[in-house]
Structure formats: C-alpha cells, structure tokens
PDB file of C-alpha atoms and ligand atoms in Angstrom:
ATOM      1  CA  MET Z1072      95.997  99.037  60.941  1.00  0.00           C
ATOM      2  CA  ALA Z1073      94.767  97.527  57.541  1.00  0.00           C
ATOM      3  CA  ALA Z1074      94.824  99.616  54.433  1.00  0.00           C
ATOM      4  CA  ALA Z1075      92.175 101.849  53.343  1.00  0.00           C
ATOM      5  CA  VAL Z1076      90.818 100.496  49.886  1.00  0.00           C
ATOM      6  CA  ILE Z1077      89.634 103.050  47.397  1.00  0.00           C
ATOM      7  CA  THR Z1078      88.155 101.918  44.189  1.00  0.00           C
ATOM      8  CA  PHE Z1079      88.019 104.179  41.127  1.00  0.00           C
ATOM      9  CA  CYS Z1080      84.603 103.390  39.943  1.00  0.00           C
ATOM     10  CA  ASN Z1081      82.822 104.386  36.642  1.00  0.00           C
ATOM     11  CA  ASN Z1082      81.224 101.906  34.218  1.00  0.00           C
ATOM     12  CA  LYS Z1083      82.151 104.466  31.338  1.00  0.00           C
ATOM     13  CA  GLY Z1084      85.469 103.994  29.673  1.00  0.00           C
ATOM     14  CA  GLY Z1085      87.678 106.717  29.065  1.00  0.00           C
ATOM     15  CA  VAL Z1086      86.830 108.976  31.959  1.00  0.00           C
ATOM     16  CA  GLY Z1087      90.131 108.992  33.812  1.00  0.00           C
ATOM     17  CA  LYS Z1088      89.757 105.970  36.112  1.00  0.00           C
ATOM     18  CA  THR Z1089      93.357 104.205  35.150  1.00  0.00           C
ATOM     19  CA  THR Z1090      95.046 107.762  35.130  1.00  0.00           C
ATOM     20  CA  SER Z1091      93.726 108.677  38.423  1.00  0.00           C
ATOM     21  CA  ALA Z1092      94.445 105.646  40.259  1.00  0.00           C
ATOM     22  CA  CYS Z1093      98.108 105.424  38.944  1.00  0.00           C
ATOM     23  CA  ASN Z1094      98.924 109.087  39.433  1.00  0.00           C
ATOM     24  CA  ALA Z1095      96.817 109.281  42.897  1.00  0.00           C
ATOM     25  CA  ALA Z1096      98.956 106.231  44.118  1.00  0.00           C
ATOM     26  CA  ALA Z1097     102.219 107.767  42.745  1.00  0.00           C
ATOM     27  CA  TYR Z1098     101.709 110.799  44.971  1.00  0.00           C
ATOM     28  CA  LEU Z1099     100.261 108.982  47.970  1.00  0.00           C
ATOM     29  CA  VAL Z1100     103.543 107.440  48.183  1.00  0.00           C
ATOM     30  CA  ALA Z1101     105.530 110.739  47.602  1.00  0.00           C
ATOM     31  CA  LEU Z1102     103.623 111.764  50.883  1.00  0.00           C
ATOM     32  CA  GLY Z1103     105.250 108.901  52.621  1.00  0.00           C
ATOM     33  CA  LYS Z1104     102.185 106.354  52.324  1.00  0.00           C
ATOM     34  CA  ARG Z1105     102.880 102.489  51.411  1.00  0.00           C
ATOM     35  CA  VAL Z1106     100.438 102.066  48.747  1.00  0.00           C
ATOM     36  CA  LEU Z1107      99.196  98.905  46.353  1.00  0.00           C
ATOM     37  CA  LEU Z1108      97.612  99.568  43.096  1.00  0.00           C
ATOM     38  CA  VAL Z1109      95.315  96.684  42.075  1.00  0.00           C
ATOM     39  CA  ASP Z1110      94.810  96.300  38.216  1.00  0.00           C
ATOM     40  CA  ILE Z1111      91.405  94.440  37.769  1.00  0.00           C
ATOM     41  CA  ASP Z1112      90.850  95.368  34.394  1.00  0.00           C
ATOM     42  CA  PRO Z1113      91.605  92.619  31.632  1.00  0.00           C
ATOM     43  CA  GLN Z1114      92.936  95.480  29.469  1.00  0.00           C
ATOM     44  CA  ALA Z1115      95.656  95.574  32.017  1.00  0.00           C
ATOM     45  CA  ASN Z1116      96.203  99.625  31.287  1.00  0.00           C
ATOM     46  CA  ALA Z1117      97.290 100.377  34.753  1.00  0.00           C
ATOM     47  CA  THR Z1118      99.724  97.387  34.658  1.00  0.00           C
ATOM     48  CA  SER Z1119     101.492  98.549  31.315  1.00  0.00           C
ATOM     49  CA  GLY Z1120     101.221 102.244  32.622  1.00  0.00           C
ATOM     50  CA  LEU Z1121     103.518 101.213  35.466  1.00  0.00           C
ATOM     51  CA  GLY Z1122     105.995  99.860  32.798  1.00  0.00           C
ATOM     52  CA  ILE Z1123     105.033  96.262  33.388  1.00  0.00           C
ATOM     53  CA  ASN Z1124     104.250  94.225  30.231  1.00  0.00           C
ATOM     54  CA  PRO Z1125     100.874  92.262  31.137  1.00  0.00           C
ATOM     55  CA  SER Z1126     101.444  89.543  28.283  1.00  0.00           C
ATOM     56  CA  GLY Z1127     104.801  88.813  29.978  1.00  0.00           C
ATOM     57  CA  LEU Z1128     103.659  87.853  33.238  1.00  0.00           C
ATOM     58  CA  GLU Z1129     103.447  84.118  34.336  1.00  0.00           C
ATOM     59  CA  ARG Z1130     100.976  84.813  37.260  1.00  0.00           C
ATOM     60  CA  HIS Z1131      98.703  87.919  38.011  1.00  0.00           C
ATOM     61  CA  LEU Z1132      95.295  88.730  39.348  1.00  0.00           C
ATOM     62  CA  TYR Z1133      93.478  86.022  37.552  1.00  0.00           C
ATOM     63  CA  HIS Z1134      95.788  83.491  39.589  1.00  0.00           C
ATOM     64  CA  GLY Z1135      94.623  85.025  42.914  1.00  0.00           C
ATOM     65  CA  LEU Z1136      90.990  85.401  42.327  1.00  0.00           C
ATOM     66  CA  VAL Z1137      90.501  82.072  40.462  1.00  0.00           C
ATOM     67  CA  ARG Z1138      93.441  79.537  41.554  1.00  0.00           C
ATOM     68  CA  ASP Z1139      93.553  81.060  45.014  1.00  0.00           C
ATOM     69  CA  ILE Z1140      97.427  81.905  44.805  1.00  0.00           C
ATOM     70  CA  HIS Z1141      98.512  84.028  47.635  1.00  0.00           C
ATOM     71  CA  PRO Z1142      98.785  87.791  46.481  1.00  0.00           C
ATOM     72  CA  GLY Z1143     101.965  88.147  48.096  1.00  0.00           C
ATOM     73  CA  ASP Z1144     103.162  85.827  45.345  1.00  0.00           C
ATOM     74  CA  LEU Z1145     101.524  88.002  42.641  1.00  0.00           C
ATOM     75  CA  ILE Z1146     102.686  91.475  43.818  1.00  0.00           C
ATOM     76  CA  ARG Z1147     105.351  93.474  41.935  1.00  0.00           C
ATOM     77  CA  HIS Z1148     107.505  96.152  43.052  1.00  0.00           C
ATOM     78  CA  THR Z1149     107.543  99.273  40.799  1.00  0.00           C
ATOM     79  CA  PRO Z1150     110.415 102.088  40.212  1.00  0.00           C
ATOM     80  CA  LEU Z1151     108.838 104.063  42.860  1.00  0.00           C
ATOM     81  CA  LEU Z1152     109.717 102.679  46.263  1.00  0.00           C
ATOM     82  CA  ASN Z1153     106.605 101.774  48.270  1.00  0.00           C
ATOM     83  CA  LEU Z1154     104.468 101.595  45.296  1.00  0.00           C
ATOM     84  CA  HIS Z1155     103.554  97.887  44.680  1.00  0.00           C
ATOM     85  CA  LEU Z1156     101.289  96.522  41.808  1.00  0.00           C
ATOM     86  CA  LEU Z1157      99.005  93.747  41.920  1.00  0.00           C
ATOM     87  CA  PRO Z1158      99.034  93.231  38.017  1.00  0.00           C
ATOM     88  CA  SER Z1159      96.204  92.189  35.487  1.00  0.00           C
ATOM     89  CA  GLY Z1160      96.814  89.948  32.417  1.00  0.00           C
ATOM     90  CA  PRO Z1161      94.573  89.010  29.482  1.00  0.00           C
ATOM     91  CA  ASP Z1162      93.362  85.967  31.193  1.00  0.00           C
ATOM     92  CA  LEU Z1163      91.554  87.875  33.916  1.00  0.00           C
ATOM     93  CA  ALA Z1164      88.836  88.324  31.298  1.00  0.00           C
ATOM     94  CA  GLY Z1165      88.015  84.606  31.938  1.00  0.00           C
ATOM     95  CA  ALA Z1166      87.676  85.003  35.636  1.00  0.00           C
ATOM     96  CA  THR Z1167      83.986  86.353  35.135  1.00  0.00           C
ATOM     97  CA  VAL Z1168      82.981  82.947  33.397  1.00  0.00           C
ATOM     98  CA  GLU Z1169      85.235  80.561  35.630  1.00  0.00           C
ATOM     99  CA  LEU Z1170      83.955  82.161  38.866  1.00  0.00           C
ATOM    100  CA  ILE Z1171      80.112  82.113  37.937  1.00  0.00           C
ATOM    101  CA  SER Z1172      79.233  79.158  40.141  1.00  0.00           C
ATOM    102  CA  ALA Z1173      81.951  79.612  42.857  1.00  0.00           C
ATOM    103  CA  ASP Z1174      81.139  80.040  46.498  1.00  0.00           C
ATOM    104  CA  GLU Z1175      81.499  84.008  47.535  1.00  0.00           C
ATOM    105  CA  ARG Z1176      82.209  84.969  43.881  1.00  0.00           C
ATOM    106  CA  GLU Z1177      81.361  88.525  44.613  1.00  0.00           C
ATOM    107  CA  TYR Z1178      84.053  88.824  47.391  1.00  0.00           C
ATOM    108  CA  ARG Z1179      87.046  87.118  46.085  1.00  0.00           C
ATOM    109  CA  LEU Z1180      89.022  90.265  45.900  1.00  0.00           C
ATOM    110  CA  ARG Z1181      88.047  91.382  49.213  1.00  0.00           C
ATOM    111  CA  GLN Z1182      89.123  88.306  50.748  1.00  0.00           C
ATOM    112  CA  LEU Z1183      92.375  88.203  48.804  1.00  0.00           C
ATOM    113  CA  LEU Z1184      93.339  91.714  49.699  1.00  0.00           C
ATOM    114  CA  ARG Z1185      92.626  90.995  53.340  1.00  0.00           C
ATOM    115  CA  ARG Z1186      95.712  88.608  53.320  1.00  0.00           C
ATOM    116  CA  VAL Z1187      98.074  91.525  52.597  1.00  0.00           C
ATOM    117  CA  GLY Z1188      96.082  94.653  53.930  1.00  0.00           C
ATOM    118  CA  ARG Z1189      98.612  95.024  56.752  1.00  0.00           C
ATOM    119  CA  ARG Z1190     101.448  95.823  54.529  1.00  0.00           C
ATOM    120  CA  TYR Z1191      99.827  98.990  53.117  1.00  0.00           C
ATOM    121  CA  ASP Z1192      98.351 102.282  54.028  1.00  0.00           C
ATOM    122  CA  TYR Z1193      96.089 102.422  51.006  1.00  0.00           C
ATOM    123  CA  ILE Z1194      94.994 100.070  48.373  1.00  0.00           C
ATOM    124  CA  LEU Z1195      93.756 101.683  45.182  1.00  0.00           C
ATOM    125  CA  VAL Z1196      91.683  99.530  42.784  1.00  0.00           C
ATOM    126  CA  ASP Z1197      91.339 100.137  38.915  1.00  0.00           C
ATOM    127  CA  PRO Z1198      88.123  98.222  37.772  1.00  0.00           C
ATOM    128  CA  PRO Z1199      87.129  97.672  34.052  1.00  0.00           C
ATOM    129  CA  PRO Z1200      84.793  99.971  32.295  1.00  0.00           C
ATOM    130  CA  SER Z1201      81.555  97.525  32.964  1.00  0.00           C
ATOM    131  CA  LEU Z1202      79.402  96.547  35.632  1.00  0.00           C
ATOM    132  CA  ASP Z1203      80.397  92.918  35.445  1.00  0.00           C
ATOM    133  CA  LEU Z1204      81.663  90.370  38.314  1.00  0.00           C
ATOM    134  CA  LEU Z1205      85.143  92.066  38.182  1.00  0.00           C
ATOM    135  CA  THR Z1206      83.785  95.470  38.987  1.00  0.00           C
ATOM    136  CA  VAL Z1207      81.352  94.068  41.607  1.00  0.00           C
ATOM    137  CA  ASN Z1208      84.441  92.492  43.240  1.00  0.00           C
ATOM    138  CA  ALA Z1209      86.347  95.966  42.987  1.00  0.00           C
ATOM    139  CA  LEU Z1210      83.303  97.312  44.845  1.00  0.00           C
ATOM    140  CA  THR Z1211      82.736  94.977  47.705  1.00  0.00           C
ATOM    141  CA  ALA Z1212      86.398  95.219  48.416  1.00  0.00           C
ATOM    142  CA  ALA Z1213      86.309  98.951  48.877  1.00  0.00           C
ATOM    143  CA  ASP Z1214      86.028 100.973  51.759  1.00  0.00           C
ATOM    144  CA  HIS Z1215      85.609 104.114  49.663  1.00  0.00           C
ATOM    145  CA  VAL Z1216      84.827 104.683  45.854  1.00  0.00           C
ATOM    146  CA  ILE Z1217      85.899 107.670  44.194  1.00  0.00           C
ATOM    147  CA  ILE Z1218      83.939 108.415  40.976  1.00  0.00           C
ATOM    148  CA  PRO Z1219      86.003 110.094  38.009  1.00  0.00           C
ATOM    149  CA  VAL Z1220      83.850 112.090  35.790  1.00  0.00           C
ATOM    150  CA  GLN Z1221      84.272 114.071  32.612  1.00  0.00           C
ATOM    151  CA  CYS Z1222      82.627 117.418  32.364  1.00  0.00           C
ATOM    152  CA  GLU Z1223      80.215 116.518  29.420  1.00  0.00           C
ATOM    153  CA  TYR Z1224      76.583 116.843  28.769  1.00  0.00           C
ATOM    154  CA  TYR Z1225      75.303 113.674  30.769  1.00  0.00           C
ATOM    155  CA  ALA Z1226      77.658 113.667  33.730  1.00  0.00           C
ATOM    156  CA  LEU Z1227      74.952 114.331  36.094  1.00  0.00           C
ATOM    157  CA  GLU Z1228      72.859 111.188  35.047  1.00  0.00           C
ATOM    158  CA  GLY Z1229      75.569 109.185  35.082  1.00  0.00           C
ATOM    159  CA  LEU Z1230      76.753 110.086  38.486  1.00  0.00           C
ATOM    160  CA  ALA Z1231      73.200 109.587  39.743  1.00  0.00           C
ATOM    161  CA  LYS Z1232      73.089 106.206  38.372  1.00  0.00           C
ATOM    162  CA  LEU Z1233      76.434 105.110  39.833  1.00  0.00           C
ATOM    163  CA  LEU Z1234      75.506 106.264  43.387  1.00  0.00           C
ATOM    164  CA  GLN Z1235      72.327 103.785  42.897  1.00  0.00           C
ATOM    165  CA  THR Z1236      74.652 101.115  41.733  1.00  0.00           C
ATOM    166  CA  ILE Z1237      76.598 101.763  45.171  1.00  0.00           C
ATOM    167  CA  GLU Z1238      73.576 101.583  46.881  1.00  0.00           C
ATOM    168  CA  LEU Z1239      72.461  98.251  45.348  1.00  0.00           C
ATOM    169  CA  VAL Z1240      75.731  96.771  46.220  1.00  0.00           C
ATOM    170  CA  ASN Z1241      75.489  97.782  49.923  1.00  0.00           C
ATOM    171  CA  ALA Z1242      71.729  96.797  50.474  1.00  0.00           C
ATOM    172  CA  ASN Z1243      72.301  93.340  48.569  1.00  0.00           C
ATOM    173  CA  LEU Z1244      75.900  92.333  49.275  1.00  0.00           C
ATOM    174  CA  LYS Z1245      75.527  93.629  52.924  1.00  0.00           C
ATOM    175  CA  MET Z1246      78.443  96.030  52.305  1.00  0.00           C
ATOM    176  CA  ARG Z1247      79.040  99.567  53.855  1.00  0.00           C
ATOM    177  CA  VAL Z1248      80.829 100.966  50.686  1.00  0.00           C
ATOM    178  CA  LYS Z1249      81.005 105.084  51.010  1.00  0.00           C
ATOM    179  CA  LEU Z1250      81.398 107.653  48.395  1.00  0.00           C
ATOM    180  CA  MET Z1251      84.634 109.643  49.009  1.00  0.00           C
ATOM    181  CA  GLY Z1252      83.945 111.895  46.017  1.00  0.00           C
ATOM    182  CA  ALA Z1253      83.373 112.466  42.710  1.00  0.00           C
ATOM    183  CA  LEU Z1254      86.586 113.765  40.988  1.00  0.00           C
ATOM    184  CA  LEU Z1255      86.209 116.107  37.724  1.00  0.00           C
ATOM    185  CA  THR Z1256      88.654 114.886  35.183  1.00  0.00           C
ATOM    186  CA  MET Z1257      90.093 116.386  31.962  1.00  0.00           C
ATOM    187  CA  PHE Z1258      88.748 119.520  32.719  1.00  0.00           C
ATOM    188  CA  ASP Z1259      89.143 122.521  30.207  1.00  0.00           C
ATOM    189  CA  ARG Z1260      88.593 125.686  31.994  1.00  0.00           C
ATOM    190  CA  THR Z1261      88.149 127.397  28.874  1.00  0.00           C
ATOM    191  CA  SER Z1262      84.932 125.486  27.923  1.00  0.00           C
ATOM    192  CA  ARG Z1263      81.853 127.067  28.935  1.00  0.00           C
ATOM    193  CA  LEU Z1264      80.179 123.493  29.095  1.00  0.00           C
ATOM    194  CA  HIS Z1265      83.051 122.071  31.306  1.00  0.00           C
ATOM    195  CA  ARG Z1266      82.481 125.038  33.659  1.00  0.00           C
ATOM    196  CA  ALA Z1267      78.568 124.848  33.687  1.00  0.00           C
ATOM    197  CA  VAL Z1268      78.663 121.035  34.220  1.00  0.00           C
ATOM    198  CA  ALA Z1269      81.340 121.308  37.193  1.00  0.00           C
ATOM    199  CA  LYS Z1270      79.064 123.656  38.918  1.00  0.00           C
ATOM    200  CA  GLU Z1271      76.102 121.597  38.548  1.00  0.00           C
ATOM    201  CA  VAL Z1272      77.772 118.689  39.737  1.00  0.00           C
ATOM    202  CA  ARG Z1273      79.037 120.568  42.694  1.00  0.00           C
ATOM    203  CA  LYS Z1274      75.557 122.024  43.385  1.00  0.00           C
ATOM    204  CA  LYS Z1275      73.757 118.631  43.274  1.00  0.00           C
ATOM    205  CA  PHE Z1276      76.340 116.704  45.189  1.00  0.00           C
ATOM    206  CA  PRO Z1277      77.607 119.109  48.028  1.00  0.00           C
ATOM    207  CA  GLY Z1278      80.426 117.824  49.992  1.00  0.00           C
ATOM    208  CA  TYR Z1279      80.921 114.938  47.704  1.00  0.00           C
ATOM    209  CA  VAL Z1280      83.111 116.338  45.018  1.00  0.00           C
ATOM    210  CA  PHE Z1281      86.591 116.666  45.353  1.00  0.00           C
ATOM    211  CA  GLU Z1282      88.075 120.232  45.468  1.00  0.00           C
ATOM    212  CA  THR Z1283      90.970 119.033  43.339  1.00  0.00           C
ATOM    213  CA  THR Z1284      89.827 119.209  39.521  1.00  0.00           C
ATOM    214  CA  ILE Z1285      92.100 117.326  37.325  1.00  0.00           C
ATOM    215  CA  PRO Z1286      93.040 119.578  34.051  1.00  0.00           C
ATOM    216  CA  ARG Z1287      93.282 118.191  30.657  1.00  0.00           C
ATOM    217  CA  ASN Z1288      97.089 117.847  30.334  1.00  0.00           C
ATOM    218  CA  VAL Z1289      99.096 116.222  27.424  1.00  0.00           C
ATOM    219  CA  SER Z1290     101.676 114.978  30.008  1.00  0.00           C
ATOM    220  CA  LEU Z1291      99.070 112.893  31.724  1.00  0.00           C
ATOM    221  CA  ALA Z1292      98.293 111.165  28.495  1.00  0.00           C
ATOM    222  CA  GLU Z1293     101.755 110.675  27.562  1.00  0.00           C
ATOM    223  CA  ALA Z1294     103.461 109.133  30.708  1.00  0.00           C
ATOM    224  CA  PRO Z1295     101.818 105.677  30.315  1.00  0.00           C
ATOM    225  CA  SER Z1296     103.290 105.231  26.943  1.00  0.00           C
ATOM    226  CA  PHE Z1297     106.841 105.548  28.643  1.00  0.00           C
ATOM    227  CA  GLY Z1298     105.519 103.215  31.591  1.00  0.00           C
ATOM    228  CA  LYS Z1299     105.741 105.966  34.121  1.00  0.00           C
ATOM    229  CA  THR Z1300     103.378 107.856  36.414  1.00  0.00           C
ATOM    230  CA  ILE Z1301     103.527 111.775  35.992  1.00  0.00           C
ATOM    231  CA  LEU Z1302     105.465 112.093  39.079  1.00  0.00           C
ATOM    232  CA  GLN Z1303     108.192 110.460  37.110  1.00  0.00           C
ATOM    233  CA  TYR Z1304     107.584 111.747  33.832  1.00  0.00           C
ATOM    234  CA  ASP Z1305     106.545 115.069  34.241  1.00  0.00           C
ATOM    235  CA  PRO Z1306     106.441 116.266  37.682  1.00  0.00           C
ATOM    236  CA  TYR Z1307     106.238 120.014  37.114  1.00  0.00           C
ATOM    237  CA  SER Z1308     103.173 119.842  34.914  1.00  0.00           C
ATOM    238  CA  HIS Z1309      99.350 120.814  35.817  1.00  0.00           C
ATOM    239  CA  GLY Z1310      98.526 117.438  35.743  1.00  0.00           C
ATOM    240  CA  ALA Z1311     101.329 116.435  38.147  1.00  0.00           C
ATOM    241  CA  LYS Z1312     100.484 119.151  40.631  1.00  0.00           C
ATOM    242  CA  ALA Z1313      96.579 118.248  40.435  1.00  0.00           C
ATOM    243  CA  TYR Z1314      97.283 114.526  41.180  1.00  0.00           C
ATOM    244  CA  ARG Z1315      99.642 115.791  44.230  1.00  0.00           C
ATOM    245  CA  LYS Z1316      96.501 117.834  45.543  1.00  0.00           C
ATOM    246  CA  LEU Z1317      94.135 114.890  45.099  1.00  0.00           C
ATOM    247  CA  ALA Z1318      96.620 112.766  47.171  1.00  0.00           C
ATOM    248  CA  GLN Z1319      96.548 115.380  49.974  1.00  0.00           C
ATOM    249  CA  GLU Z1320      92.788 115.538  49.783  1.00  0.00           C
ATOM    250  CA  ILE Z1321      92.422 111.693  49.772  1.00  0.00           C
ATOM    251  CA  ILE Z1322      94.585 111.456  52.975  1.00  0.00           C
ATOM    252  CA  SER Z1323      92.592 114.336  54.802  1.00  0.00           C
ATOM    253  CA  LEU Z1324      89.246 112.863  53.709  1.00  0.00           C
ATOM    254  CA  ASP Z1325      90.217 109.422  54.894  1.00  0.00           C
ATOM    255  CA  HIS Z1326      91.229 110.589  58.256  1.00  0.00           C
ATOM    256  CA  ALA Z1327      88.126 112.992  58.431  1.00  0.00           C
TER     257      ALA Z1327
HETATM  258  P1  LIG E 428      89.609 104.797  32.169  1.00  0.00           P
HETATM  259  O1  LIG E 428      90.559 104.226  32.619  1.00  0.00           O
HETATM  260  O2  LIG E 428      88.347 105.514  32.761  1.00  0.00           O
HETATM  261  O3  LIG E 428      89.097 104.184  30.891  1.00  0.00           O
HETATM  262  P2  LIG E 428      91.897 106.409  31.263  1.00  0.00           P
HETATM  263  O4  LIG E 428      92.477 106.823  32.551  1.00  0.00           O
HETATM  264  O5  LIG E 428      92.390 105.410  30.525  1.00  0.00           O
HETATM  265  O6  LIG E 428      90.101 106.176  31.441  1.00  0.00           O
HETATM  266  O7  LIG E 428      91.855 107.757  30.248  1.00  0.00           O
HETATM  267  C1  LIG E 428      91.288 107.687  29.081  1.00  0.00           C
HETATM  268  C2  LIG E 428      92.369 108.447  27.962  1.00  0.00           C
HETATM  269  O8  LIG E 428      92.183 109.777  28.241  1.00  0.00           O
HETATM  270  C3  LIG E 428      93.521 107.738  28.098  1.00  0.00           C
HETATM  271  O9  LIG E 428      94.256 108.062  26.755  1.00  0.00           O
HETATM  272  C4  LIG E 428      94.339 108.830  28.915  1.00  0.00           C
HETATM  273  O10 LIG E 428      95.738 108.909  28.583  1.00  0.00           O
HETATM  274  C5  LIG E 428      93.781 110.021  28.821  1.00  0.00           C
HETATM  275  N1  LIG E 428      93.722 111.261  29.896  1.00  0.00           N
HETATM  276  C6  LIG E 428      92.913 110.673  31.162  1.00  0.00           C
HETATM  277  N2  LIG E 428      93.068 111.765  31.776  1.00  0.00           N
HETATM  278  C7  LIG E 428      93.653 112.760  31.035  1.00  0.00           C
HETATM  279  C8  LIG E 428      93.881 114.266  31.528  1.00  0.00           C
HETATM  280  N3  LIG E 428      93.692 114.528  32.552  1.00  0.00           N
HETATM  281  N4  LIG E 428      94.578 114.990  30.550  1.00  0.00           N
HETATM  282  C9  LIG E 428      94.743 114.251  29.267  1.00  0.00           C
HETATM  283  N5  LIG E 428      94.451 113.065  28.848  1.00  0.00           N
HETATM  284  C10 LIG E 428      93.869 112.137  29.870  1.00  0.00           C
HETATM  285 MG1  LIG E 429      91.149 102.031  32.730  1.00  0.00          MG
END
C-alpha cells in the first residue's frame, strides 16, 4: 500500500500549517505509523523545527524537484524513529522560476513521492503561504487536504476561497484531491470571537471540520526553537494532547 499524502494548505501565513504538519507527524509516529514530512516551503520552517539546519544542507527538495535526484538520497532521519524528513532549503525559491517551462511542472512533487510512497503510511506536506507553483505541486501530490484556520473574522471567506482553489486544481489538473477537514488552530476558548467563528465554521461546513481544536499554547510556539516537536518538548501540554487527538482523528478519517 502506498502512503496517504496529506497537504496542510492555506495561502495565508501564520495560521499553523507548519506547527500542525510537524506535530501531527510526530503523533502519527507515536501511534505506530511510518511518516515522511515534506517541507516544500523555501522558508524551511518545518526543516529547522525538526532540528535540521536548512542552510547546512548540500541537497534538499530543490534537487529532487529540479535536478531529478532520487528522494531516497534526500530524505533525512530525525530523532523520532519512523519520522523522516524531506527537507527544504533556501534554493527552493528558485524552483518556481526554473520549472516554468518544464514538462509536467505541476506534478513534480507527485512524481517524486511516488518513488518512496511504499516506505510510509503517511506523507505530510507543508507548503509555503502562497498559491505559487510549489503550492500547486503540494496540492497535486495530495490525496487529502487539511486546512488550518484561525478563528478570526475573515475565516469563513478564506475557507470558501480555498475550497474553490481545490476545485480548480481538481478540474484543471485532473486531480481528485479531497478535503479531509478544516482544523481550527490557536483557539482561545476565553475569546467570544473565537467561539463565534468556530461555531459558524462548523455550521457552514458540517462534516468537514475536525472535532479536534488546537488551543493556543505557548509550548507549541517554543518547541521549534529547540528543534523539537511537542511530543519531545512538552508531551503533557494541552497542545500535545490536541495533536495526539488530531493524529487519531486523521487515522480514523483516512480509513473511513
Ligand atoms: P504557518 O506555517 O501557517 O505560517 P506556523 O505553524 O508557522 O504557521 O505558525 C505561526 C506562528 O504561530 C509560529 O510562530 C508558531 O510557533 C505559532 N503557533 C502556531 N500554532 C500555535 C498554537 N496553537 N499556539 C501558540 N502558538 C502557535
Ligand atoms: Mg509554515
């Protein structure tokens, strides 16, 4: 069986894509799954968040996408057994330009991941905060999409636009990417606005919002500066418990 590929997608920055991808990956591993985390953001936050210095890498995802290096030669082990990383580096920004006239440029990541798909149960993809060619690659590679959303005033509009984007990708690039769910992140239950937005989102997109809500939690913000996931940094925190629950929910939905 090939891995289920899940992309954490939102063209807005700072909504919790990277935090969710890294920590969901850690807890999928804790639940016995083999996981590859793919960092396709030139800012390489997931790479450094897992303790690997992106500017010290000789080869990374860029070399897979643009130079056809086998992903097996790019993937790194992490301190968590069964959590592997396909790292990003600063050169990745150039890939968008270098691939502009390449064949099948929208499907490069998909083709790359096919070569290692059997080694994993899940491949989680962390794209940049944009809708550029790298993000298109992250979408065409995906079986499922998780949309992290912050509970703010424009959340519903943003979510509706993203769903349209997924439909456009499916229609124009002949894909069948499915929404696994919207994930409410950085939730503050003492905030009336947060509670109201969460309720609206659940009402407008019934069945497409994760039951798990990720609370605002300082340990989640601190962990990456130590190159650790929340499982390694503060496993008893509220943030850790939420990502464990999310991982369980992902497993149950993927098999549904
Ligand atoms: P994105 O990848 O969408 O740009 P990040 O995951 O990098 O977003 O999150 C943006 C910032 O918010 C980071 O500094 C991160 O540490 C912090 N953050 C993310 N989720 C939480 C949370 N649940 N509680 C507290 N801080 C968070
Ligand atoms: Mg990010």
